[in-house]
Amino acid sequence: MKRSLLIFVLLFATTFTAIADKGMWLPSLIASRIDDMKSKGFKLDAEDIYSINQASLKDAVVMFDGGCTGEIVSEKGLLLTNHHCGYDAIQALSTVEHDYLTNGFWAMNHSEELYCEGLKVHILVRMEDVTERIAAGETKADIIAKAEAEGVGFKATVESMYYGNEAYLFIYREFNDVRLVGTPPTTIGKFGADNDNWIWPRHTGDFSVFRIYANENNEPAAYSADNKPYKPARHFQISTKGIKEGDFTMIYGFPGNTQEYITSDAVKYVAEVSDPTKIALRTERLDIIGAAQASSPAIRIQYAAKQANIANAWKKWQGEVKGINRLGTYDKKLAYEERFRRENPDKAYLLDSLSAAYERNYEGYYHYELYSETLRGIELTQVVYIALNDRLSEDERQAALERFYKDYNHDVDRQIAVAMLSAYAEKASIFSPELSALLEEHGGPAAYAEWLYANTTLSSLESYNTESVMSDPITEFTLAIEPIRMYVRDYTYRNFSNIPDIERWYRPYVKALMEWDKERAFFPDANLTLRVAYGKVAGYWYADGEYHLPQTTLEGIIAKDNPDIYDYNVPQALRDAYATKDYGRWGREINGKYTVPVCFIATNHTTGGNSGSPVINAKGELIGINFDRTWLSTMSDIEFDETLCRNIICDIRYVMFVIDKVGGAEWLIEEMGI
């Protein structure tokens, strides 16, 4: 009995007490953490991080393309982010004749920079607690409207924190004129590709260079040849002094999604149902796309961004399941909940209510995820939605069709349709009468999909005919699955736990936790709003007897170099620099060898959306660009463990080395003041 009690106490203590490097903190409230940050080596003050009265580091951080982060590094709006964050834009600019994915691209002056249609960045003006305003009856829409009227190009959102216990207004400047300045070849920017994704040691130069443009008044404006480079209120100074184990690090960015406070019911769903299902379905799609890409350079370019988007989450979910199982997260949650029940018997109903809500919504949310991974992945249905969208002008419709078909291959989509329609029919219990009838009429899902793609006239832009769209079998199929889409639309939320019927119970539950567990450091879940996370450079024990150092170098790239494997076939310029040890200012003595630092790891709490985030040292200087986590760290969206969780960072010295020795764009280095 005593031994069991001791095990329980130790389990609780090591899991849910405040962990030094755990947390994604609102910058406006960072003063509450600044003493802890300084105790770990930080040299600046809270006002240096976030201020509305003077320029601060927040003014140099941007939300990039709605789901990543970037950092401004010059007085002329020069912007660094990840290669994979800019991948869609680079792919859209690439053709077989101008293959910027394969060969890279480097502008040698402003006139050569390439406008990225549709790419936007947002710079935070300020954040404001509006909990009391909403409680007093003011609507979110009214708050947003007032905020957006304050300035040119202002965009605002009101975001809930702690499942609605608090609400914050975020006001941004939205810049629509963003141009590609430089990007390394994919075999640097995506070195190792899916094989190395989420893996440490890592040797990926995951960066690209963009520039923000503004009008003559330095305000956001639509693209114009007359626009000028944006003059930021603040930009990051760059340090090339390097890092060592134990050094302070801080991440400043827009993490997208964590679930710190979910119950054991939700953990069980993620680990046993959601992730395994999605992994299996994406494996099928990736196998089809991979084989097609290997057969054709054109298809490789067409499906490069699609493949990367599918593969990223696919591998993340695998690591998440492994990490959850390794840490015993489900059992820890159960133990924590049982303690809460014992010590708060009057609040135990909250856990019962949450369990009941999960059970009520299980079928709906499961089918939302199943639909998203199967039927929504059938590309040709998008043509139907474009054709039937009466809000589009004819010119807009034509432009949308051209964009779609540019990156479309009918045979690839046919194979995916066969696989995904078959998977949905096997796993789903929700069908429309129309879909059921079509499956029966044509001899099952596989035969029906083959018939569809053999008989459609929508296979290409050339064969597309406005007059025949309504009678096309793809349109019939799209309309047949529309009731399913409408059904799952009611479950389209960030996570299972954010469904209103479930979330309404999390609001009082999380409030009760905050009142009860006084030793726990509570921070709001990530929701793509600006956050600060801090930690230190640190290696980790991967397995018994296997310690992973926190720094990788050019030696590792050359060791992996293989001209016969696309993802490891490094540019000749990199081989030449290594052969001659032509490292310029970027060479260092590391582990007894003269080389170039490439990547390092730290204990910062990160997630998706932190891609491209600036990693700064104790003085607030830029030392790297965050781009990934280690594989078993992906469960940090649910449980963060400082002994295991590491974020992966591209060393700023490698960024400069590639710009210099591979890109030959020294003018950019000069602009950054290095």
XYZ file of C-alpha atoms in Angstrom:
674
model
C 0.000 0.000 0.000
C 2.749 2.420 0.987
C 4.782 1.517 -2.122
C 1.776 2.161 -4.404
C 1.147 5.507 -2.754
C 4.788 6.493 -3.197
C 4.703 5.575 -6.889
C 1.539 7.672 -7.350
C 3.033 10.698 -5.604
C 6.229 10.519 -7.647
C 4.245 10.096 -10.861
C 2.201 13.176 -10.135
C 5.136 15.255 -9.006
C 7.239 14.574 -12.076
C 4.414 15.171 -14.505
C 2.312 18.122 -13.531
C 4.456 20.428 -11.441
C 5.921 23.511 -13.107
C 8.676 22.482 -15.510
C 11.415 24.975 -16.214
C 11.260 24.951 -19.998
C 7.573 24.207 -20.369
C 5.158 26.882 -21.479
C 4.053 29.177 -24.286
C 3.611 32.579 -22.666
C 1.661 35.598 -23.891
C 4.218 38.365 -24.547
C 1.994 41.047 -22.995
C 2.193 39.129 -19.706
C 5.846 38.141 -19.948
C 6.708 40.370 -16.982
C 5.359 37.545 -14.793
C 8.095 35.228 -16.170
C 10.971 37.681 -16.545
C 12.586 36.885 -13.173
C 12.663 33.190 -14.056
C 14.086 34.016 -17.491
C 16.818 36.177 -15.981
C 17.691 33.456 -13.491
C 18.435 31.281 -16.514
C 20.656 33.892 -18.133
C 18.379 36.281 -20.048
C 19.827 39.819 -20.172
C 16.871 41.900 -21.393
C 13.720 43.244 -19.749
C 10.058 42.525 -20.395
C 9.682 45.812 -22.312
C 12.384 44.661 -24.732
C 10.250 41.643 -25.593
C 6.869 43.309 -25.828
C 5.944 46.965 -25.665
C 3.234 49.162 -27.130
C 5.044 52.342 -26.110
C 8.349 51.717 -27.864
C 9.844 49.440 -30.496
C 10.393 45.926 -29.160
C 11.264 42.471 -30.435
C 7.593 41.785 -31.223
C 7.852 44.292 -34.077
C 10.433 42.078 -35.780
C 8.326 38.891 -35.648
C 5.757 38.101 -38.363
C 3.086 35.514 -38.903
C 4.099 34.072 -42.264
C 1.476 32.821 -44.717
C -1.106 32.145 -42.025
C 0.624 29.180 -40.396
C 4.327 29.858 -39.866
C 6.576 32.480 -38.309
C 9.302 34.689 -39.762
C 11.704 37.322 -38.513
C 12.771 40.675 -39.956
C 16.561 40.986 -40.122
C 17.255 44.324 -41.795
C 16.064 47.917 -42.019
C 14.708 47.089 -45.475
C 12.146 44.466 -44.525
C 14.362 41.457 -45.237
C 12.707 38.390 -43.805
C 13.960 34.931 -42.831
C 11.684 31.937 -42.435
C 11.812 28.217 -43.131
C 12.233 26.770 -46.596
C 9.241 24.554 -45.907
C 7.150 27.583 -44.886
C 7.897 29.246 -48.202
C 7.618 25.970 -50.104
C 4.175 26.635 -51.600
C 5.303 30.048 -52.870
C 8.539 28.647 -54.287
C 6.666 25.791 -55.932
C 4.135 28.194 -57.447
C 6.976 30.210 -59.009
C 8.719 27.086 -60.334
C 8.397 25.523 -63.753
C 10.378 22.820 -65.524
C 12.314 25.652 -67.232
C 12.807 27.633 -63.995
C 12.938 24.935 -61.340
C 13.625 26.971 -58.190
C 12.843 23.946 -56.037
C 15.696 21.941 -57.520
C 18.163 24.698 -58.347
C 17.400 27.382 -55.791
C 16.999 31.074 -56.520
C 19.009 34.145 -55.527
C 18.116 37.705 -56.424
C 21.160 39.930 -56.797
C 19.245 43.168 -56.406
C 15.744 44.392 -55.577
C 14.587 44.298 -59.189
C 15.175 40.536 -59.393
C 13.020 39.715 -56.364
C 9.906 37.727 -57.304
C 6.410 38.677 -56.185
C 4.591 35.811 -54.435
C 0.919 36.067 -55.337
C -1.369 35.437 -52.381
C 1.399 35.361 -49.781
C 0.722 37.519 -46.708
C 2.543 38.355 -43.512
C 1.081 39.844 -40.341
C 2.909 41.956 -37.785
C 1.344 42.339 -34.355
C 0.441 45.877 -33.346
C -0.794 44.954 -29.893
C -2.746 42.421 -27.866
C -5.383 43.312 -25.308
C -7.373 41.418 -22.673
C -11.033 41.922 -23.630
C -12.559 39.405 -21.226
C -14.420 42.097 -19.300
C -15.594 43.869 -22.459
C -17.214 40.679 -23.692
C -18.680 39.958 -20.254
C -20.205 43.451 -20.347
C -22.036 42.596 -23.572
C -19.708 43.820 -26.305
C -19.567 41.362 -29.203
C -16.403 40.008 -30.758
C -17.500 41.436 -34.098
C -17.847 44.932 -32.627
C -14.464 44.700 -30.930
C -12.823 43.566 -34.173
C -14.517 46.274 -36.253
C -13.354 49.019 -33.895
C -9.804 47.665 -33.897
C -9.551 47.382 -37.692
C -10.709 50.983 -38.078
C -7.644 52.178 -36.150
C -5.174 51.969 -39.024
C -4.418 51.153 -42.675
C -4.134 47.428 -43.314
C -5.245 46.523 -39.798
C -6.678 43.054 -39.273
C -7.926 41.838 -35.931
C -9.059 38.667 -34.206
C -10.446 37.858 -30.789
C -9.117 34.577 -29.454
C -10.258 32.540 -26.476
C -7.762 31.394 -23.856
C -8.196 28.595 -21.334
C -11.290 27.314 -23.151
C -13.079 30.645 -22.957
C -12.169 31.714 -19.446
C -10.293 34.648 -20.982
C -10.391 36.430 -24.333
C -7.742 38.534 -26.067
C -7.840 40.945 -28.966
C -4.957 40.736 -31.439
C -4.432 43.579 -33.912
C -2.098 43.044 -36.868
C -0.843 44.930 -39.892
C -1.412 42.738 -42.937
C 1.168 43.045 -45.731
C 0.204 41.633 -49.137
C 3.309 42.462 -51.158
C 5.879 39.831 -50.224
C 8.666 38.809 -52.597
C 11.045 35.888 -52.810
C 14.641 37.042 -52.408
C 16.515 33.784 -52.089
C 16.096 30.097 -51.439
C 18.597 27.264 -51.456
C 18.142 24.163 -53.584
C 15.691 21.699 -52.098
C 18.568 19.333 -51.332
C 19.737 21.928 -48.806
C 16.414 23.430 -47.732
C 14.773 20.036 -47.453
C 17.905 17.903 -47.057
C 16.909 14.381 -46.074
C 13.231 15.122 -46.823
C 10.812 12.644 -45.261
C 13.560 10.285 -44.114
C 15.057 12.926 -41.823
C 11.861 14.812 -40.995
C 11.319 15.006 -37.194
C 14.693 13.301 -36.689
C 17.830 14.209 -34.751
C 20.715 14.434 -35.635
C 19.564 16.759 -38.425
C 21.421 18.476 -41.277
C 18.715 20.510 -43.014
C 19.278 24.103 -44.139
C 15.599 24.868 -43.688
C 15.493 28.547 -44.582
C 14.422 30.934 -47.307
C 14.667 34.696 -47.677
C 11.763 37.014 -48.473
C 11.159 40.757 -48.331
C 8.140 42.793 -47.243
C 7.144 45.728 -49.419
C 4.969 48.723 -48.499
C 3.672 51.897 -50.114
C 5.371 55.297 -50.017
C 3.959 55.853 -46.515
C 5.392 52.522 -45.261
C 1.868 51.140 -45.026
C 0.491 47.804 -46.251
C -0.555 47.917 -49.885
C -1.416 45.650 -52.782
C 1.460 44.636 -55.042
C 2.850 47.466 -57.108
C 6.111 48.036 -58.905
C 6.195 51.380 -57.096
C 6.191 49.815 -53.614
C 9.325 50.110 -51.506
C 10.985 47.754 -49.012
C 9.215 47.971 -45.674
C 10.990 49.872 -42.890
C 10.314 47.971 -39.656
C 10.159 49.529 -36.206
C 12.627 46.862 -35.062
C 14.703 44.129 -36.651
C 16.830 41.365 -35.205
C 20.553 41.754 -34.848
C 22.403 38.596 -35.781
C 25.057 36.899 -33.672
C 27.572 34.536 -35.254
C 29.432 33.816 -32.023
C 27.793 30.419 -31.793
C 26.253 28.313 -29.075
C 27.270 25.795 -26.437
C 25.349 23.361 -24.303
C 23.494 25.121 -21.513
C 23.158 28.497 -23.273
C 19.870 30.367 -22.795
C 17.495 30.311 -25.774
C 14.185 32.002 -26.457
C 11.616 31.307 -29.167
C 9.295 34.066 -30.352
C 6.565 32.899 -32.698
C 3.041 31.757 -33.494
C 2.552 28.195 -32.189
C -0.563 26.695 -33.701
C -2.113 24.035 -31.526
C -1.542 22.364 -28.165
C -3.862 20.438 -25.849
C -2.234 20.815 -22.459
C -5.401 20.328 -20.391
C -7.307 17.560 -22.164
C -8.563 14.593 -20.215
C -7.651 10.939 -20.537
C -10.638 10.362 -22.861
C -9.114 12.695 -25.438
C -5.620 11.210 -25.068
C -7.039 7.736 -25.659
C -8.821 8.910 -28.817
C -5.650 10.517 -30.196
C -3.358 7.572 -29.471
C -5.673 4.674 -30.296
C -8.070 5.977 -32.959
C -7.292 9.309 -34.577
C -3.543 9.143 -35.206
C -3.406 5.456 -36.297
C -6.298 5.968 -38.745
C -4.802 9.091 -40.298
C -1.330 7.540 -40.504
C -2.651 4.521 -42.428
C -4.656 6.645 -44.881
C -1.818 9.067 -45.576
C 0.581 6.178 -46.113
C -1.589 5.064 -49.029
C -1.662 8.550 -50.560
C 2.064 9.072 -50.104
C 2.892 5.735 -51.722
C 0.870 6.702 -54.798
C 2.327 10.220 -55.055
C 5.886 9.029 -54.391
C 5.772 6.464 -57.193
C 4.378 9.052 -59.604
C 7.006 11.650 -58.662
C 9.769 9.140 -59.224
C 8.473 8.519 -62.749
C 8.283 12.119 -63.973
C 10.112 15.436 -63.278
C 6.903 17.325 -64.126
C 4.852 15.354 -61.606
C 7.635 15.787 -59.036
C 7.207 19.565 -59.284
C 3.391 19.443 -59.517
C 3.050 17.386 -56.356
C 6.045 18.644 -54.379
C 4.078 20.941 -52.068
C 1.155 18.513 -51.802
C 3.463 15.641 -50.886
C 5.291 17.749 -48.293
C 2.022 18.869 -46.680
C 0.707 15.311 -46.469
C 3.980 13.836 -45.204
C 4.686 16.374 -42.491
C 1.677 15.574 -40.315
C 1.857 11.878 -41.256
C 5.258 11.458 -39.626
C 4.387 13.831 -36.770
C 1.447 11.648 -35.768
C 3.695 8.576 -35.702
C 6.064 10.271 -33.284
C 3.157 11.567 -31.216
C 1.796 8.070 -30.631
C 5.262 6.762 -29.742
C 5.871 9.646 -27.333
C 2.462 9.317 -25.628
C 3.050 5.607 -25.127
C 6.640 6.097 -23.971
C 5.644 8.655 -21.328
C 2.498 6.807 -20.270
C 0.486 9.976 -20.782
C -2.894 8.262 -20.622
C -2.169 6.669 -17.240
C -0.775 9.943 -15.892
C -3.927 11.783 -16.931
C -6.085 9.161 -15.229
C -4.058 9.473 -12.019
C -4.317 13.263 -12.088
C -8.062 13.099 -12.657
C -8.527 10.645 -9.785
C -6.639 12.997 -7.448
C -8.832 15.875 -8.645
C -11.935 13.787 -7.905
C -10.791 12.899 -4.402
C -9.816 16.433 -3.444
C -12.701 18.156 -5.231
C -15.734 15.859 -4.823
C -18.095 18.732 -5.573
C -16.362 19.203 -8.963
C -16.134 15.540 -9.968
C -19.226 15.983 -12.129
C -17.094 18.050 -14.531
C -15.049 14.992 -15.478
C -18.191 12.882 -15.811
C -19.754 15.535 -18.022
C -16.647 15.677 -20.207
C -16.639 11.883 -20.647
C -20.302 11.904 -21.618
C -19.727 14.748 -24.102
C -16.850 12.866 -25.729
C -19.057 9.802 -26.119
C -21.880 11.864 -27.677
C -19.590 13.426 -30.248
C -17.302 10.494 -31.032
C -19.029 9.327 -34.219
C -19.317 12.825 -35.659
C -15.715 13.831 -35.053
C -14.361 10.481 -36.226
C -16.224 10.876 -39.505
C -14.998 14.460 -39.850
C -11.411 13.199 -39.662
C -12.194 10.217 -41.904
C -13.851 12.436 -44.529
C -10.935 14.892 -44.387
C -8.375 12.167 -45.037
C -10.313 10.303 -47.737
C -13.076 11.994 -49.743
C -11.652 15.497 -49.388
C -8.358 14.202 -50.762
C -9.971 13.427 -54.145
C -8.746 16.447 -56.061
C -11.111 16.571 -59.018
C -14.065 17.458 -56.816
C -12.439 20.886 -56.384
C -13.191 21.637 -60.040
C -16.883 21.150 -59.361
C -16.808 23.575 -56.453
C -15.004 26.128 -58.634
C -17.515 25.670 -61.456
C -20.542 25.978 -59.167
C -19.286 28.933 -57.129
C -21.562 31.743 -58.260
C -19.549 34.307 -56.296
C -16.731 34.033 -58.836
C -16.632 36.140 -61.965
C -15.781 34.358 -65.187
C -12.232 35.743 -65.058
C -11.832 34.620 -61.436
C -13.204 31.185 -62.298
C -10.818 30.822 -65.212
C -7.870 31.866 -63.055
C -8.864 29.363 -60.345
C -9.123 26.573 -62.900
C -5.731 27.415 -64.347
C -4.155 27.309 -60.881
C -5.774 23.961 -60.177
C -4.803 22.220 -63.406
C -1.242 23.570 -63.297
C -0.513 21.188 -60.437
C -2.891 18.378 -61.321
C -2.286 14.925 -62.788
C -5.339 12.914 -63.713
C -3.787 9.467 -63.283
C -2.354 10.285 -59.857
C -5.741 11.573 -58.734
C -7.440 8.476 -60.175
C -5.274 6.174 -58.099
C -5.878 8.254 -54.981
C -9.641 8.267 -55.642
C -9.703 4.469 -55.923
C -7.790 4.077 -52.670
C -9.587 6.751 -50.655
C -13.142 5.937 -51.757
C -12.432 2.289 -50.934
C -11.058 3.272 -47.518
C -14.077 5.437 -46.710
C -16.493 2.692 -47.733
C -14.632 0.236 -45.499
C -14.318 2.412 -42.393
C -17.380 4.686 -42.453
C -20.876 4.154 -41.132
C -22.306 7.420 -42.499
C -23.305 7.488 -46.195
C -25.699 9.529 -48.245
C -28.424 7.561 -50.070
C -27.037 8.925 -53.345
C -23.510 7.662 -52.671
C -24.763 4.260 -51.540
C -26.783 3.913 -54.753
C -23.809 4.852 -56.950
C -21.508 2.384 -55.202
C -24.047 -0.400 -55.646
C -24.768 0.503 -59.262
C -21.103 0.416 -60.305
C -19.968 -2.636 -58.373
C -18.297 -1.112 -55.340
C -15.999 1.810 -54.529
C -12.936 0.789 -56.555
C -14.890 -0.026 -59.716
C -16.946 3.139 -59.348
C -13.835 5.328 -58.963
C -12.259 3.763 -62.055
C -15.443 4.395 -64.030
C -15.593 8.006 -62.836
C -12.103 8.850 -64.029
C -12.542 7.029 -67.322
C -15.725 8.942 -68.175
C -15.201 12.482 -66.869
C -14.597 15.428 -69.168
C -12.909 17.386 -66.380
C -9.558 15.625 -66.623
C -7.725 18.683 -67.983
C -8.174 22.372 -68.651
C -8.361 21.621 -72.373
C -11.212 19.123 -71.978
C -13.083 21.221 -69.395
C -16.404 22.423 -70.781
C -18.626 24.779 -68.829
C -21.723 23.463 -70.576
C -21.110 19.849 -69.590
C -20.038 20.312 -65.979
C -23.495 19.714 -64.529
C -23.886 16.439 -66.421
C -20.374 15.180 -65.682
C -20.093 12.045 -63.499
C -17.601 13.831 -61.214
C -20.275 16.416 -60.492
C -22.747 13.643 -59.713
C -20.203 12.139 -57.304
C -19.434 15.500 -55.696
C -23.128 16.163 -55.091
C -23.535 12.633 -53.725
C -20.921 13.208 -51.033
C -22.126 16.735 -50.272
C -24.503 15.526 -47.493
C -21.517 13.879 -45.809
C -19.529 17.112 -46.067
C -22.432 19.043 -44.588
C -22.755 16.535 -41.753
C -19.079 16.639 -40.738
C -19.005 20.430 -41.103
C -20.583 20.617 -37.650
C -17.448 18.903 -36.272
C -14.841 21.012 -38.041
C -12.849 22.241 -35.083
C -9.178 22.540 -34.203
C -9.370 19.467 -31.997
C -11.949 16.966 -30.763
C -11.972 18.873 -27.460
C -12.945 22.152 -29.128
C -16.383 20.949 -30.203
C -18.761 23.325 -28.364
C -20.594 20.513 -26.598
C -17.262 19.382 -25.129
C -15.534 22.737 -24.759
C -18.372 24.119 -22.602
C -17.309 21.640 -19.910
C -13.618 22.417 -20.269
C -14.244 26.031 -19.331
C -15.329 25.279 -15.725
C -12.953 22.293 -15.519
C -9.829 24.302 -16.396
C -10.991 27.094 -14.098
C -11.327 24.542 -11.293
C -7.843 23.185 -12.047
C -6.342 26.677 -11.824
C -8.010 27.269 -8.469
C -6.982 23.856 -7.110
C -3.478 23.110 -8.454
C -1.564 26.121 -7.173
C 1.860 24.629 -7.962
C 1.153 24.124 -11.652
C 2.265 26.771 -14.123
C -0.787 27.436 -16.306
C -0.382 28.929 -19.762
C -2.997 29.145 -22.517
C -2.962 26.474 -25.190
C -1.366 27.510 -28.463
C -3.864 28.924 -30.954
C -1.681 30.670 -33.566
C -1.179 33.758 -31.428
C 2.189 35.265 -30.561
C 4.001 33.454 -27.735
C 7.322 33.337 -25.931
C 8.984 30.056 -24.965
C 12.383 29.811 -23.313
C 14.867 27.098 -22.452
C 18.458 26.170 -23.156
C 20.710 24.456 -25.670
C 20.800 20.811 -24.613
C 21.470 17.333 -25.916
C 19.490 14.387 -24.597
C 19.579 10.672 -23.893
C 17.808 9.072 -26.828
C 18.157 5.561 -25.475
C 20.186 3.647 -22.946
C 23.833 4.477 -23.552
C 23.041 6.771 -26.514
C 23.516 10.505 -25.869
C 22.761 12.921 -28.690
C 24.967 16.021 -28.799
C 23.160 19.330 -29.422
C 25.165 20.416 -32.514
C 25.525 19.016 -36.033
C 28.006 20.118 -38.690
C 28.842 20.011 -42.380
C 30.639 16.734 -41.735
C 27.264 15.056 -41.297
C 25.948 16.448 -44.573
C 28.906 15.153 -46.519
C 28.614 11.760 -44.810
C 25.008 11.500 -46.045
C 25.731 12.920 -49.527
C 24.564 10.499 -52.226
C 24.168 11.607 -55.877
C 21.924 8.600 -56.534
C 19.299 9.683 -53.981
C 17.504 12.951 -54.798
C 16.979 14.022 -51.187
C 20.677 13.540 -50.334
C 22.281 14.798 -53.548
C 23.854 18.002 -52.250
C 24.803 20.838 -54.632
C 28.279 20.685 -56.105
C 29.073 24.082 -54.585
C 28.673 22.527 -51.146
C 30.963 19.635 -52.046
C 33.554 22.032 -53.424
C 33.485 24.200 -50.315
C 33.981 21.119 -48.166
C 36.794 19.743 -50.323
C 38.747 23.002 -50.183
C 37.620 23.970 -46.664
C 36.437 27.241 -48.188
C 34.238 28.168 -45.258
C 34.979 31.877 -45.123
C 33.800 33.620 -41.963
C 31.548 30.697 -41.066
C 34.136 28.007 -40.344
C 34.568 26.864 -36.734
C 36.522 24.312 -34.714
C 33.834 21.895 -33.479
C 34.545 18.544 -31.836
C 38.146 18.685 -33.002
C 37.360 19.441 -36.674
C 37.367 22.637 -38.730
C 33.859 22.696 -40.160
C 30.609 24.647 -40.443
C 27.850 24.369 -37.800
C 24.516 23.301 -39.312
C 21.805 22.675 -36.710
C 21.351 22.578 -32.951
C 18.654 21.576 -30.459
C 17.198 23.212 -27.364
C 14.498 22.664 -24.767
C 12.045 25.306 -25.975
C 8.378 24.301 -25.940
C 7.277 24.509 -29.574
C 4.689 23.167 -31.974
C 3.430 23.681 -35.522
C 3.341 27.387 -36.333
C 6.713 27.832 -34.599
C 8.305 26.849 -37.906
C 10.446 29.788 -38.961
C 10.470 31.324 -35.481
C 13.509 33.345 -34.435
C 15.688 31.647 -31.840
C 17.540 34.260 -29.823
C 20.284 34.242 -27.219
C 20.410 35.888 -23.809
C 21.121 39.268 -25.420
C 18.147 39.080 -27.782
C 20.326 38.366 -30.833
C 19.270 35.948 -33.563
C 21.230 32.679 -33.412
C 19.003 30.380 -35.443
C 15.715 29.616 -37.168
C 13.437 27.043 -35.549
C 12.098 24.417 -37.942
C 11.213 21.137 -36.263
C 11.032 18.950 -33.181
C 12.590 15.579 -32.514
C 10.291 12.699 -33.328
C 9.295 11.729 -29.796
C 8.866 15.426 -28.947
C 5.743 15.677 -31.065
C 3.664 14.518 -28.101
C 4.589 17.854 -26.451
C 1.326 19.175 -27.926
C -0.273 17.067 -25.183
C 2.529 16.464 -22.667
C 5.871 18.253 -22.494
C 8.793 16.400 -20.919
C 11.990 18.416 -20.534
C 14.193 15.310 -20.509
C 12.956 14.228 -23.918
C 11.479 17.194 -25.793
C 13.809 19.141 -28.081
C 13.181 21.706 -30.799
C 15.468 21.670 -33.850
C 17.053 24.881 -35.086
C 18.970 25.809 -38.215
C 22.140 27.533 -36.990
C 22.277 31.093 -38.314
C 25.935 30.539 -39.245
C 24.897 27.801 -41.687
C 22.266 30.129 -43.130
C 24.943 32.732 -43.791
C 27.338 30.120 -45.155
C 24.778 28.909 -47.711
C 23.814 32.446 -48.730
C 27.507 33.236 -49.197
C 29.110 30.100 -50.631
C 26.164 28.446 -52.424
C 23.999 31.426 -53.331
C 26.760 33.960 -53.937
C 24.438 36.597 -52.477
C 26.876 38.437 -50.234
C 24.840 41.619 -50.660
C 22.207 40.113 -48.380
C 24.775 39.397 -45.684
C 25.944 42.989 -45.899
C 22.352 44.181 -45.635
C 21.962 42.165 -42.422
C 24.960 43.992 -40.996
C 27.205 40.965 -40.510
